[in-house]
Amino acid sequence: MEIFKQIKAELELASLLEKLHLEAQSDDAKEFGELLEKARAIAAPKVVYKTAYIDERQGDSVTIEGIRFNSHILRKNLEKVERVFAYVATCGTELDGIDIPKDDMLKQYWLDNIKSVALFSARQYLVEYLKNKYALGKTAAMAPGSGNIDVWPIEQQKELFSVFGNVEEIIGVKLTESFLMIPNKSVSGIIFPTEINYESCKLCTREQCPNRRAPFDKKLSESYNK
Ligand code: SF4
C-alpha cells in the first residue's frame, strides 16, 4: 500500500474563471480569486492505493485479496487480468475548513468546483504514477455505484474500503452509512489494464448527466450480456 498526502492541486485561476463563466474583471471574479488563494494555501489532495491480485472468479463475482466483489461487469473486465490497483482519492479535508456561510450558495458552489479540480489532480497523479511505476499500457477504472445500478452496487464501497483498513485514518475519507464519501469530492475504485476503451458512462443510461464522459454505447452494453 502506498499513500500520497501532499499532491499539488492544479488550481489555475484562468481555467476556473472560464469554467464558472466569470468575467475576469468582474467583482465576482475578484471574490473568487480571494477564495482560490485561500484554497491554494491549504489544499492537500491525497491518494491511497494498493496493488492487489485476483484470487478467484466465480459466476458474477471476483475475489480480490480475499474480498469478494459482486459485479457481472467487473468480473468480465477482469477476465484476463491478474493484478489490479484498488484506490481512494480525495480533494482532502482541508478545503472543507474554509469558512463560508451556509446560505452563501454561490461561494459554496465555487468551493465545490475548486474541490473537484483538487480531486482531479489527485486522481491524475495516481494514474500517471501507476503508469510509470508499473509500465502500464491502456487502463480503465470501475467504481462501486458508478453508472447504472446493476453495474456495480454502491454497497460494495464497504468491501472496497476494507482493502485498506481505516481509510479515514489514512487519508481522511469517511464512508457514510449510505455509502457516500466525505469529503464529497472523493472517488474510489479499481484501476485495471485493458485492451478496450472501457468507461462506465458507456454503460450508463442516465440522461442529462453533467459529468458524462462518453455517450451510452448500446453495443458495448449488450456485449457484457453475452
Ligand atoms: S453518465 Fe454520469 S452518472 Fe452515468 S456513469 Fe457517467 S458520470 Fe456517472
XYZ file of C-alpha atoms and ligand atoms in Angstrom:
234
model
C 0.000 0.000 0.000
C 1.270 3.477 -0.819
C -0.094 6.780 0.418
C 0.362 10.252 -1.091
C -0.702 13.138 1.112
C 0.676 16.305 -0.438
C -0.242 16.145 -4.116
C -0.131 19.510 -5.854
C -3.615 20.759 -6.757
C -3.578 22.312 -10.223
C -5.755 25.281 -9.257
C -5.424 27.629 -12.232
C -7.366 30.888 -11.950
C -7.950 31.393 -15.687
C -9.370 27.932 -16.348
C -11.611 28.059 -13.274
C -12.951 31.506 -14.221
C -13.779 30.152 -17.649
C -15.452 27.046 -16.225
C -17.546 29.175 -13.878
C -18.378 31.716 -16.600
C -16.909 34.595 -14.598
C -15.674 37.728 -16.384
C -12.015 38.255 -15.464
C -12.526 41.907 -14.409
C -15.806 41.419 -12.547
C -16.401 41.779 -8.790
C -17.355 38.096 -8.662
C -14.030 37.159 -10.266
C -12.208 39.221 -7.625
C -14.066 37.444 -4.824
C -13.476 34.098 -6.467
C -9.761 34.914 -6.742
C -9.635 35.557 -2.991
C -11.338 32.233 -2.300
C -8.933 30.471 -4.640
C -5.942 31.973 -2.818
C -7.243 30.584 0.473
C -7.749 27.197 -1.163
C -4.277 27.140 -2.718
C -2.707 27.802 0.664
C -4.209 24.720 2.294
C -5.173 22.263 -0.463
C -3.629 18.829 0.012
C -5.219 16.238 -2.288
C -4.497 12.693 -1.191
C -4.455 9.156 -2.532
C -4.083 5.680 -1.115
C -3.693 2.722 -3.430
C -2.924 -0.949 -3.073
C -1.665 -3.425 -5.621
C -3.983 -6.399 -5.386
C -4.223 -9.801 -7.028
C -7.210 -11.811 -8.216
C -7.782 -14.914 -6.090
C -10.835 -16.349 -7.775
C -13.527 -15.758 -10.389
C -16.900 -17.336 -9.791
C -20.228 -16.649 -11.500
C -20.791 -12.892 -11.380
C -18.203 -12.249 -8.712
C -14.477 -11.898 -8.389
C -12.403 -12.312 -5.241
C -9.510 -9.927 -4.809
C -7.120 -10.294 -1.874
C -9.725 -12.426 -0.096
C -12.535 -9.881 -0.583
C -15.486 -10.807 -2.754
C -16.827 -8.234 -5.214
C -20.178 -8.847 -6.882
C -20.427 -7.308 -10.309
C -21.015 -9.062 -13.595
C -19.248 -6.225 -15.453
C -16.237 -6.175 -13.107
C -15.960 -9.952 -13.405
C -15.921 -9.684 -17.211
C -13.498 -6.754 -17.229
C -11.074 -8.715 -15.075
C -11.392 -11.943 -17.089
C -7.789 -11.835 -18.286
C -6.329 -9.639 -15.566
C -4.310 -10.900 -12.610
C -3.233 -7.631 -10.972
C -5.345 -4.562 -10.206
C -4.913 -1.327 -8.269
C -7.550 -0.512 -5.661
C -7.604 3.150 -4.702
C -9.283 6.014 -2.892
C -8.505 9.593 -3.964
C -9.740 12.794 -2.370
C -9.567 16.560 -2.594
C -8.578 16.386 1.098
C -10.421 17.502 4.221
C -8.533 20.806 4.392
C -10.721 22.616 1.854
C -13.843 21.943 3.946
C -12.182 24.072 6.611
C -12.670 27.261 4.564
C -15.332 29.234 6.366
C -18.241 30.017 4.026
C -21.688 30.904 5.394
C -24.105 28.007 4.757
C -26.546 30.329 2.956
C -23.882 31.673 0.569
C -24.781 29.198 -2.150
C -22.644 30.894 -4.788
C -19.434 30.582 -2.790
C -20.333 27.041 -1.757
C -20.673 26.267 -5.453
C -17.327 27.891 -6.228
C -15.645 25.901 -3.470
C -17.184 22.696 -4.764
C -15.630 23.408 -8.154
C -12.248 24.078 -6.571
C -12.547 20.776 -4.698
C -13.376 18.976 -7.953
C -10.169 20.262 -9.524
C -8.179 19.184 -6.454
C -9.705 15.708 -6.708
C -8.911 15.563 -10.415
C -5.276 16.417 -9.607
C -5.119 13.578 -7.067
C -6.541 11.027 -9.466
C -4.365 12.153 -12.364
C -1.321 11.925 -10.132
C -2.184 8.333 -9.265
C -2.823 7.255 -12.863
C 0.483 8.767 -14.044
C 2.332 7.265 -11.084
C 0.956 3.785 -11.767
C 1.671 4.010 -15.480
C 5.290 4.946 -14.813
C 5.943 2.592 -11.927
C 4.320 -0.496 -13.437
C 4.876 0.309 -17.140
C 1.137 0.014 -17.754
C -0.395 0.499 -21.174
C -4.057 1.348 -21.533
C -6.015 1.293 -18.276
C -9.626 1.742 -17.206
C -11.356 2.069 -13.863
C -14.557 0.944 -12.220
C -16.151 2.327 -9.086
C -18.974 0.935 -6.928
C -22.118 2.976 -7.572
C -20.888 4.473 -10.818
C -23.275 4.119 -13.764
C -26.446 2.043 -13.853
C -27.375 0.456 -10.549
C -26.675 -3.075 -11.809
C -23.117 -2.334 -12.972
C -21.533 -2.459 -9.515
C -23.763 -1.745 -6.486
C -22.695 1.195 -4.335
C -22.949 -1.026 -1.216
C -19.679 -2.589 -2.292
C -17.894 0.563 -1.226
C -17.697 -1.178 2.129
C -15.743 -4.104 0.682
C -13.530 -1.775 -1.331
C -12.674 0.325 1.724
C -11.868 -2.851 3.655
C -8.961 -3.446 1.266
C -7.119 -0.597 3.012
C -8.188 -0.841 6.632
C -9.163 2.516 8.128
C -9.317 4.915 5.161
C -10.402 7.796 7.394
C -7.218 7.458 9.418
C -5.084 7.034 6.308
C -6.286 9.930 4.109
C -9.314 11.379 5.922
C -12.066 9.861 3.762
C -15.092 8.686 5.704
C -17.712 6.292 4.347
C -21.252 7.112 5.488
C -23.963 4.567 6.244
C -25.427 5.255 2.816
C -22.005 4.508 1.267
C -21.233 8.080 0.255
C -17.805 9.535 0.854
C -16.869 12.587 2.912
C -15.257 14.839 1.692
C -17.828 14.770 -1.107
C -15.096 15.216 -3.718
C -13.571 11.782 -3.234
C -13.534 8.763 -5.525
C -12.751 5.119 -5.013
C -12.405 2.240 -7.394
C -10.294 -0.337 -9.104
C -7.899 0.508 -11.911
C -7.051 -2.330 -14.274
C -5.179 -2.847 -17.545
C -7.445 -3.292 -20.561
C -7.383 -3.502 -24.320
C -10.825 -1.954 -24.793
C -11.877 1.639 -24.219
C -13.956 0.888 -21.147
C -15.779 3.778 -19.495
C -18.672 3.386 -17.029
C -20.581 6.199 -18.783
C -20.815 3.980 -21.875
C -22.976 1.573 -19.866
C -24.997 4.278 -18.153
C -28.445 5.266 -19.405
C -28.838 8.269 -17.115
C -29.917 11.258 -19.170
C -28.606 14.804 -18.806
C -25.715 13.944 -16.516
C -23.398 16.985 -16.362
C -20.409 14.714 -15.717
C -20.886 12.326 -18.623
C -17.514 11.451 -20.179
C -18.754 9.274 -23.035
C -22.106 8.599 -24.760
C -24.123 5.470 -23.945
C -22.823 2.595 -26.080
C -25.612 0.075 -26.750
C -23.283 -2.384 -28.490
C -20.800 -2.392 -25.626
C -23.617 -2.736 -23.117
C -25.043 -5.738 -24.993
C -21.608 -7.344 -25.295
C -21.480 -7.699 -21.496
C -24.696 -9.730 -21.529
C -23.467 -12.384 -23.953
S -23.117 9.324 -17.172
Fe -22.921 10.393 -15.222
S -23.933 9.044 -13.751
Fe -23.550 7.822 -15.565
S -21.566 6.863 -15.139
Fe -21.150 8.734 -16.290
S -20.746 10.281 -14.711
Fe -21.754 8.553 -13.677
